[in-house]
PDB file of C-alpha atoms in Angstrom:
ATOM      1  CA  ASP A   1      -9.564 -77.233  59.900  1.00  0.00           C
ATOM      2  CA  ALA A   2      -9.718 -78.315  56.336  1.00  0.00           C
ATOM      3  CA  LYS A   3      -9.439 -82.744  56.336  1.00  0.00           C
ATOM      4  CA  THR A   4      -8.432 -85.092  53.897  1.00  0.00           C
ATOM      5  CA  THR A   5      -9.560 -88.289  53.512  1.00  0.00           C
ATOM      6  CA  GLN A   6      -7.358 -91.645  51.940  1.00  0.00           C
ATOM      7  CA  PRO A   7      -6.970 -95.117  52.090  1.00  0.00           C
ATOM      8  CA  ASN A   8      -5.393 -96.730  54.987  1.00  0.00           C
ATOM      9  CA  SER A   9      -3.340 -98.802  52.112  1.00  0.00           C
ATOM     10  CA  MET A  10      -2.710 -99.923  48.429  1.00  0.00           C
ATOM     11  CA  GLU A  11      -0.786-101.964  46.696  1.00  0.00           C
ATOM     12  CA  SER A  12       0.926-101.653  43.459  1.00  0.00           C
ATOM     13  CA  ASN A  13       2.566-103.737  40.955  1.00  0.00           C
ATOM     14  CA  GLU A  14       6.163-102.119  39.516  1.00  0.00           C
ATOM     15  CA  GLU A  15       6.346-100.496  36.556  1.00  0.00           C
ATOM     16  CA  GLU A  16       2.483 -99.915  36.741  1.00  0.00           C
ATOM     17  CA  PRO A  17       0.412 -96.974  37.212  1.00  0.00           C
ATOM     18  CA  VAL A  18      -0.648 -95.973  40.797  1.00  0.00           C
ATOM     19  CA  HIS A  19      -3.398 -94.041  40.739  1.00  0.00           C
ATOM     20  CA  LEU A  20      -3.633 -92.455  45.175  1.00  0.00           C
ATOM     21  CA  PRO A  21      -7.246 -91.059  45.984  1.00  0.00           C
ATOM     22  CA  CYS A  22      -7.701 -88.123  48.443  1.00  0.00           C
ATOM     23  CA  ASN A  23     -11.286 -87.097  49.811  1.00  0.00           C
ATOM     24  CA  HIS A  24     -11.439 -83.607  50.967  1.00  0.00           C
ATOM     25  CA  SER A  25     -14.995 -82.181  50.584  1.00  0.00           C
ATOM     26  CA  THR A  26     -14.847 -79.247  53.007  1.00  0.00           C
ATOM     27  CA  ILE A  27     -11.996 -77.412  50.511  1.00  0.00           C
ATOM     28  CA  SER A  28     -12.540 -73.875  49.935  1.00  0.00           C
ATOM     29  CA  GLY A  29     -11.928 -72.223  47.022  1.00  0.00           C
ATOM     30  CA  THR A  30      -8.676 -70.824  48.615  1.00  0.00           C
ATOM     31  CA  ASP A  31      -6.997 -74.040  49.777  1.00  0.00           C
ATOM     32  CA  TYR A  32      -4.476 -75.599  47.612  1.00  0.00           C
ATOM     33  CA  ILE A  33      -3.709 -79.049  46.878  1.00  0.00           C
ATOM     34  CA  HIS A  34      -0.077 -81.028  48.237  1.00  0.00           C
ATOM     35  CA  TRP A  35       0.934 -84.321  47.805  1.00  0.00           C
ATOM     36  CA  TYR A  36       4.238 -85.790  49.690  1.00  0.00           C
ATOM     37  CA  ARG A  37       5.508 -89.051  50.504  1.00  0.00           C
ATOM     38  CA  GLN A  38       7.980 -90.318  53.620  1.00  0.00           C
ATOM     39  CA  LEU A  39       9.663 -92.797  53.081  1.00  0.00           C
ATOM     40  CA  PRO A  40      10.841 -94.949  56.068  1.00  0.00           C
ATOM     41  CA  SER A  41      12.491 -94.022  58.705  1.00  0.00           C
ATOM     42  CA  GLN A  42      13.010 -90.387  56.848  1.00  0.00           C
ATOM     43  CA  GLY A  43      10.874 -86.846  56.691  1.00  0.00           C
ATOM     44  CA  PRO A  44       7.909 -85.907  54.098  1.00  0.00           C
ATOM     45  CA  GLU A  45       9.438 -84.892  50.829  1.00  0.00           C
ATOM     46  CA  TYR A  46       7.160 -82.655  48.518  1.00  0.00           C
ATOM     47  CA  VAL A  47       5.208 -84.791  45.864  1.00  0.00           C
ATOM     48  CA  ILE A  48       2.991 -82.164  43.668  1.00  0.00           C
ATOM     49  CA  HIS A  49       0.816 -79.554  44.721  1.00  0.00           C
ATOM     50  CA  GLY A  50      -1.757 -77.607  42.645  1.00  0.00           C
ATOM     51  CA  LEU A  51      -5.022 -75.321  43.015  1.00  0.00           C
ATOM     52  CA  THR A  52      -7.678 -75.965  40.581  1.00  0.00           C
ATOM     53  CA  SER A  53      -5.831 -77.312  37.141  1.00  0.00           C
ATOM     54  CA  ASN A  54      -4.005 -80.852  36.751  1.00  0.00           C
ATOM     55  CA  VAL A  55      -0.433 -80.910  36.993  1.00  0.00           C
ATOM     56  CA  ASN A  56       2.407 -82.883  35.842  1.00  0.00           C
ATOM     57  CA  ASN A  57       5.998 -82.922  36.884  1.00  0.00           C
ATOM     58  CA  ARG A  58       9.056 -85.023  36.715  1.00  0.00           C
ATOM     59  CA  MET A  59       7.772 -86.855  39.310  1.00  0.00           C
ATOM     60  CA  ALA A  60       3.927 -87.735  39.644  1.00  0.00           C
ATOM     61  CA  SER A  61       0.793 -86.516  38.051  1.00  0.00           C
ATOM     62  CA  LEU A  62      -2.188 -84.830  40.218  1.00  0.00           C
ATOM     63  CA  ALA A  63      -5.568 -84.844  38.750  1.00  0.00           C
ATOM     64  CA  ILE A  64      -8.267 -82.389  40.033  1.00  0.00           C
ATOM     65  CA  ALA A  65     -12.020 -83.043  40.958  1.00  0.00           C
ATOM     66  CA  GLU A  66     -13.674 -79.918  38.859  1.00  0.00           C
ATOM     67  CA  ASP A  67     -15.550 -79.574  42.619  1.00  0.00           C
ATOM     68  CA  ARG A  68     -12.453 -79.769  43.903  1.00  0.00           C
ATOM     69  CA  LYS A  69     -14.174 -82.281  47.097  1.00  0.00           C
ATOM     70  CA  SER A  70     -11.491 -84.667  45.380  1.00  0.00           C
ATOM     71  CA  SER A  71      -8.421 -85.441  43.679  1.00  0.00           C
ATOM     72  CA  THR A  72      -5.463 -88.038  42.847  1.00  0.00           C
ATOM     73  CA  LEU A  73      -1.605 -88.782  42.866  1.00  0.00           C
ATOM     74  CA  ILE A  74      -0.791 -90.404  39.490  1.00  0.00           C
ATOM     75  CA  LEU A  75       2.422 -92.361  39.562  1.00  0.00           C
ATOM     76  CA  HIS A  76       2.864 -93.362  35.716  1.00  0.00           C
ATOM     77  CA  ARG A  77       5.295 -96.511  36.531  1.00  0.00           C
ATOM     78  CA  ALA A  78       5.647 -97.428  40.427  1.00  0.00           C
ATOM     79  CA  THR A  79       8.584 -98.194  41.078  1.00  0.00           C
ATOM     80  CA  LEU A  80      10.378 -99.896  44.028  1.00  0.00           C
ATOM     81  CA  ARG A  81      11.289 -97.119  45.544  1.00  0.00           C
ATOM     82  CA  ASP A  82       7.652 -95.169  45.674  1.00  0.00           C
ATOM     83  CA  ALA A  83       6.627 -97.824  48.198  1.00  0.00           C
ATOM     84  CA  ALA A  84       6.202 -95.343  50.970  1.00  0.00           C
ATOM     85  CA  VAL A  85       3.070 -93.360  53.061  1.00  0.00           C
ATOM     86  CA  TYR A  86       1.605 -90.782  50.612  1.00  0.00           C
ATOM     87  CA  TYR A  87      -0.327 -87.499  52.189  1.00  0.00           C
ATOM     88  CA  CYS A  88      -2.909 -85.950  51.218  1.00  0.00           C
ATOM     89  CA  ILE A  89      -2.696 -81.442  52.514  1.00  0.00           C
ATOM     90  CA  LEU A  90      -4.806 -78.946  52.248  1.00  0.00           C
ATOM     91  CA  GLN A  91      -2.980 -75.949  52.583  1.00  0.00           C
ATOM     92  CA  LEU A  92      -4.597 -72.523  53.324  1.00  0.00           C
ATOM     93  CA  TYR A  93      -4.013 -69.861  50.843  1.00  0.00           C
ATOM     94  CA  ASN A  94      -1.219 -67.649  52.627  1.00  0.00           C
ATOM     95  CA  PHE A  95      -0.804 -69.985  55.481  1.00  0.00           C
ATOM     96  CA  ASN A  96       2.176 -71.956  55.813  1.00  0.00           C
ATOM     97  CA  LYS A  97       0.243 -74.460  57.850  1.00  0.00           C
ATOM     98  CA  PHE A  98      -0.459 -78.059  56.484  1.00  0.00           C
ATOM     99  CA  TYR A  99      -2.894 -80.250  57.649  1.00  0.00           C
ATOM    100  CA  PHE A 100      -2.197 -84.113  57.318  1.00  0.00           C
ATOM    101  CA  GLY A 101      -4.343 -86.811  56.354  1.00  0.00           C
ATOM    102  CA  SER A 102      -3.504 -89.954  57.844  1.00  0.00           C
ATOM    103  CA  GLY A 103      -1.629 -90.560  54.727  1.00  0.00           C
ATOM    104  CA  THR A 104      -2.131 -93.790  52.395  1.00  0.00           C
ATOM    105  CA  LYS A 105       1.037 -97.037  52.629  1.00  0.00           C
ATOM    106  CA  LEU A 106       1.528 -97.714  49.251  1.00  0.00           C
ATOM    107  CA  ASN A 107       3.150-101.147  49.053  1.00  0.00           C
ATOM    108  CA  VAL A 108       5.268-102.019  45.754  1.00  0.00           C
ATOM    109  CA  LYS A 109       5.455-105.666  44.710  1.00  0.00           C
ATOM    110  CA  PRO A 110       8.003-107.061  42.460  1.00  0.00           C
TER     111      PRO A 110
ATOM    112  CA  LYS B   1      22.675 -77.394  49.026  1.00  0.00           C
ATOM    113  CA  ALA B   2      22.582 -78.442  52.567  1.00  0.00           C
ATOM    114  CA  GLY B   3      19.091 -80.051  53.540  1.00  0.00           C
ATOM    115  CA  VAL B   4      17.468 -78.845  56.642  1.00  0.00           C
ATOM    116  CA  THR B   5      19.448 -80.577  60.232  1.00  0.00           C
ATOM    117  CA  GLN B   6      17.644 -81.391  63.212  1.00  0.00           C
ATOM    118  CA  THR B   7      19.585 -81.940  66.376  1.00  0.00           C
ATOM    119  CA  PRO B   8      19.719 -84.037  68.406  1.00  0.00           C
ATOM    120  CA  ARG B   9      18.395 -87.096  66.217  1.00  0.00           C
ATOM    121  CA  TYR B  10      17.343 -89.032  69.267  1.00  0.00           C
ATOM    122  CA  LEU B  11      16.807 -88.092  72.775  1.00  0.00           C
ATOM    123  CA  ILE B  12      15.462 -89.749  76.313  1.00  0.00           C
ATOM    124  CA  LYS B  13      13.815 -87.514  78.755  1.00  0.00           C
ATOM    125  CA  THR B  14      11.937 -87.944  82.317  1.00  0.00           C
ATOM    126  CA  ARG B  15       8.454 -86.880  82.782  1.00  0.00           C
ATOM    127  CA  GLY B  16       8.475 -83.728  84.128  1.00  0.00           C
ATOM    128  CA  GLN B  17      11.899 -82.657  82.511  1.00  0.00           C
ATOM    129  CA  GLN B  18      11.568 -79.992  79.753  1.00  0.00           C
ATOM    130  CA  VAL B  19      13.129 -80.487  76.330  1.00  0.00           C
ATOM    131  CA  THR B  20      14.628 -78.308  73.524  1.00  0.00           C
ATOM    132  CA  LEU B  21      14.974 -79.539  70.113  1.00  0.00           C
ATOM    133  CA  SER B  22      17.253 -77.459  67.363  1.00  0.00           C
ATOM    134  CA  CYS B  23      16.692 -76.802  63.632  1.00  0.00           C
ATOM    135  CA  SER B  24      18.791 -75.354  61.005  1.00  0.00           C
ATOM    136  CA  PRO B  25      16.795 -74.705  57.458  1.00  0.00           C
ATOM    137  CA  ILE B  26      18.124 -74.831  54.475  1.00  0.00           C
ATOM    138  CA  SER B  27      20.602 -71.497  53.928  1.00  0.00           C
ATOM    139  CA  GLY B  28      18.114 -69.035  52.103  1.00  0.00           C
ATOM    140  CA  HIS B  29      14.946 -70.245  53.694  1.00  0.00           C
ATOM    141  CA  ARG B  30      12.899 -68.006  56.262  1.00  0.00           C
ATOM    142  CA  SER B  31      10.062 -70.489  57.267  1.00  0.00           C
ATOM    143  CA  VAL B  32      10.882 -72.957  59.567  1.00  0.00           C
ATOM    144  CA  SER B  33       7.980 -75.871  60.427  1.00  0.00           C
ATOM    145  CA  TRP B  34       7.164 -77.757  63.353  1.00  0.00           C
ATOM    146  CA  TYR B  35       5.248 -81.042  63.184  1.00  0.00           C
ATOM    147  CA  GLN B  36       4.958 -83.816  65.962  1.00  0.00           C
ATOM    148  CA  GLN B  37       4.392 -87.643  64.325  1.00  0.00           C
ATOM    149  CA  THR B  38       2.706 -89.945  66.688  1.00  0.00           C
ATOM    150  CA  PRO B  39       1.173 -93.385  65.109  1.00  0.00           C
ATOM    151  CA  GLY B  40      -1.836 -92.462  66.951  1.00  0.00           C
ATOM    152  CA  GLN B  41      -2.167 -89.303  65.617  1.00  0.00           C
ATOM    153  CA  GLY B  42      -0.325 -88.963  62.317  1.00  0.00           C
ATOM    154  CA  LEU B  43       1.422 -85.620  61.379  1.00  0.00           C
ATOM    155  CA  GLN B  44       0.088 -82.251  63.447  1.00  0.00           C
ATOM    156  CA  PHE B  45       1.038 -78.690  63.373  1.00  0.00           C
ATOM    157  CA  LEU B  46       2.927 -77.028  65.884  1.00  0.00           C
ATOM    158  CA  PHE B  47       3.804 -73.601  64.848  1.00  0.00           C
ATOM    159  CA  GLU B  48       5.645 -71.859  62.378  1.00  0.00           C
ATOM    160  CA  TYR B  49       7.818 -68.838  62.989  1.00  0.00           C
ATOM    161  CA  PHE B  50       9.333 -66.643  60.048  1.00  0.00           C
ATOM    162  CA  SER B  51      12.097 -63.274  60.811  1.00  0.00           C
ATOM    163  CA  GLU B  52      11.536 -64.480  64.158  1.00  0.00           C
ATOM    164  CA  THR B  53       7.831 -64.388  64.549  1.00  0.00           C
ATOM    165  CA  GLN B  54       5.822 -66.981  65.065  1.00  0.00           C
ATOM    166  CA  ARG B  55       3.301 -66.917  62.389  1.00  0.00           C
ATOM    167  CA  ASN B  56       0.807 -69.581  63.094  1.00  0.00           C
ATOM    168  CA  LYS B  57       0.347 -72.314  65.300  1.00  0.00           C
ATOM    169  CA  GLY B  58      -1.459 -75.740  66.136  1.00  0.00           C
ATOM    170  CA  ASN B  59      -3.679 -77.020  68.887  1.00  0.00           C
ATOM    171  CA  PHE B  60      -0.934 -77.879  71.199  1.00  0.00           C
ATOM    172  CA  PRO B  61      -0.809 -76.479  74.823  1.00  0.00           C
ATOM    173  CA  GLY B  62       1.546 -74.017  75.819  1.00  0.00           C
ATOM    174  CA  ARG B  63       3.664 -76.562  77.277  1.00  0.00           C
ATOM    175  CA  PHE B  64       4.870 -76.823  73.422  1.00  0.00           C
ATOM    176  CA  SER B  65       6.929 -73.091  72.241  1.00  0.00           C
ATOM    177  CA  GLY B  66       9.204 -72.178  69.738  1.00  0.00           C
ATOM    178  CA  ARG B  67      11.726 -69.563  68.738  1.00  0.00           C
ATOM    179  CA  GLN B  68      13.229 -68.506  65.945  1.00  0.00           C
ATOM    180  CA  PHE B  69      17.631 -66.497  65.914  1.00  0.00           C
ATOM    181  CA  SER B  70      18.257 -64.017  63.570  1.00  0.00           C
ATOM    182  CA  ASN B  71      19.672 -66.777  61.190  1.00  0.00           C
ATOM    183  CA  SER B  72      16.395 -68.786  60.828  1.00  0.00           C
ATOM    184  CA  ARG B  73      17.611 -71.193  63.182  1.00  0.00           C
ATOM    185  CA  SER B  74      14.672 -72.739  65.117  1.00  0.00           C
ATOM    186  CA  GLU B  75      14.788 -74.175  68.148  1.00  0.00           C
ATOM    187  CA  MET B  76      10.889 -75.705  70.079  1.00  0.00           C
ATOM    188  CA  ASN B  77      11.185 -76.182  73.857  1.00  0.00           C
ATOM    189  CA  VAL B  78       8.667 -78.514  75.462  1.00  0.00           C
ATOM    190  CA  SER B  79       8.174 -78.439  79.531  1.00  0.00           C
ATOM    191  CA  THR B  80       7.154 -80.443  82.153  1.00  0.00           C
ATOM    192  CA  LEU B  81       7.256 -83.519  79.529  1.00  0.00           C
ATOM    193  CA  GLU B  82       3.789 -86.674  79.627  1.00  0.00           C
ATOM    194  CA  LEU B  83       4.169 -89.608  78.336  1.00  0.00           C
ATOM    195  CA  GLY B  84       2.477 -88.745  75.564  1.00  0.00           C
ATOM    196  CA  ASP B  85       5.047 -86.596  74.335  1.00  0.00           C
ATOM    197  CA  SER B  86       6.634 -89.156  73.112  1.00  0.00           C
ATOM    198  CA  ALA B  87       7.297 -88.427  69.083  1.00  0.00           C
ATOM    199  CA  LEU B  88       8.710 -87.937  66.000  1.00  0.00           C
ATOM    200  CA  TYR B  89       9.251 -84.073  66.177  1.00  0.00           C
ATOM    201  CA  LEU B  90       9.816 -82.673  62.936  1.00  0.00           C
ATOM    202  CA  CYS B  91      11.153 -79.585  61.217  1.00  0.00           C
ATOM    203  CA  ALA B  92      10.467 -78.538  58.076  1.00  0.00           C
ATOM    204  CA  SER B  93      11.857 -75.212  56.190  1.00  0.00           C
ATOM    205  CA  SER B  94      10.704 -73.300  53.098  1.00  0.00           C
ATOM    206  CA  LEU B  95      10.818 -69.855  51.010  1.00  0.00           C
ATOM    207  CA  GLY B  96       9.241 -67.418  52.594  1.00  0.00           C
ATOM    208  CA  TRP B  97       5.708 -65.645  52.990  1.00  0.00           C
ATOM    209  CA  THR B  98       4.838 -64.099  49.851  1.00  0.00           C
ATOM    210  CA  GLU B  99       4.923 -67.294  48.076  1.00  0.00           C
ATOM    211  CA  VAL B 100       2.177 -69.474  48.993  1.00  0.00           C
ATOM    212  CA  THR B 101       2.813 -72.570  46.983  1.00  0.00           C
ATOM    213  CA  TYR B 102       6.330 -73.013  48.136  1.00  0.00           C
ATOM    214  CA  GLU B 103       7.220 -76.544  48.902  1.00  0.00           C
ATOM    215  CA  GLN B 104       8.740 -77.236  52.212  1.00  0.00           C
ATOM    216  CA  TYR B 105      11.749 -79.707  53.016  1.00  0.00           C
ATOM    217  CA  PHE B 106      11.415 -81.727  56.257  1.00  0.00           C
ATOM    218  CA  GLY B 107      14.278 -82.664  57.763  1.00  0.00           C
ATOM    219  CA  PRO B 108      15.121 -86.272  59.646  1.00  0.00           C
ATOM    220  CA  GLY B 109      13.161 -85.433  62.960  1.00  0.00           C
ATOM    221  CA  THR B 110      14.295 -85.766  66.543  1.00  0.00           C
ATOM    222  CA  ARG B 111      12.844 -89.094  68.114  1.00  0.00           C
ATOM    223  CA  LEU B 112      12.041 -88.163  71.900  1.00  0.00           C
ATOM    224  CA  THR B 113      11.168 -90.788  74.437  1.00  0.00           C
ATOM    225  CA  VAL B 114       9.865 -89.825  77.509  1.00  0.00           C
ATOM    226  CA  THR B 115       9.577 -92.295  80.413  1.00  0.00           C
TER     227      THR B 115
END
């Protein structure tokens, strides 16, 4: 099974950028990288995904290393509502099967 | 558009019993996946159904089973419950098979407690 490694927790100040790292050294060429987050007492929600190129959407940016063995989720301006557990996930191409890592608990300080 | 709904939200069962959980996906979504979330093991993939067929399966014993109906609604069943089956069971729906990078929409989960 594909594996991801993330720091257990990180802290950020409100309205500052946050960089959440993820290592996935065993990634294969056809694995997609997804990020989901889980707010307290809720199911996970989609944040962003990518394959090889960096990606941007209204929520965040995803920076993927050239060798694809690591990626970084970037929240440009953290808010208190961004406090959640962030999961870096690998998805094998053409298989709807997500391998969740242990996640990073993000704490945002006002 | 209504989100993914799961019933019941909370359940208490006794060891040895069996339980059935239900999931209604977002309208138009044909794929339903099930996950188990525990403090010790985190989020683990159970299985995925698409068009009433199990497409993918995780590493869980045969006591865990599921099915999908023609309207895409899905149920999962756990037989001979063990204390270790206490967990939050999450259901996620997505559009379908042909688009690999579709996002999954998760329900709020069913909290199962086995005593």
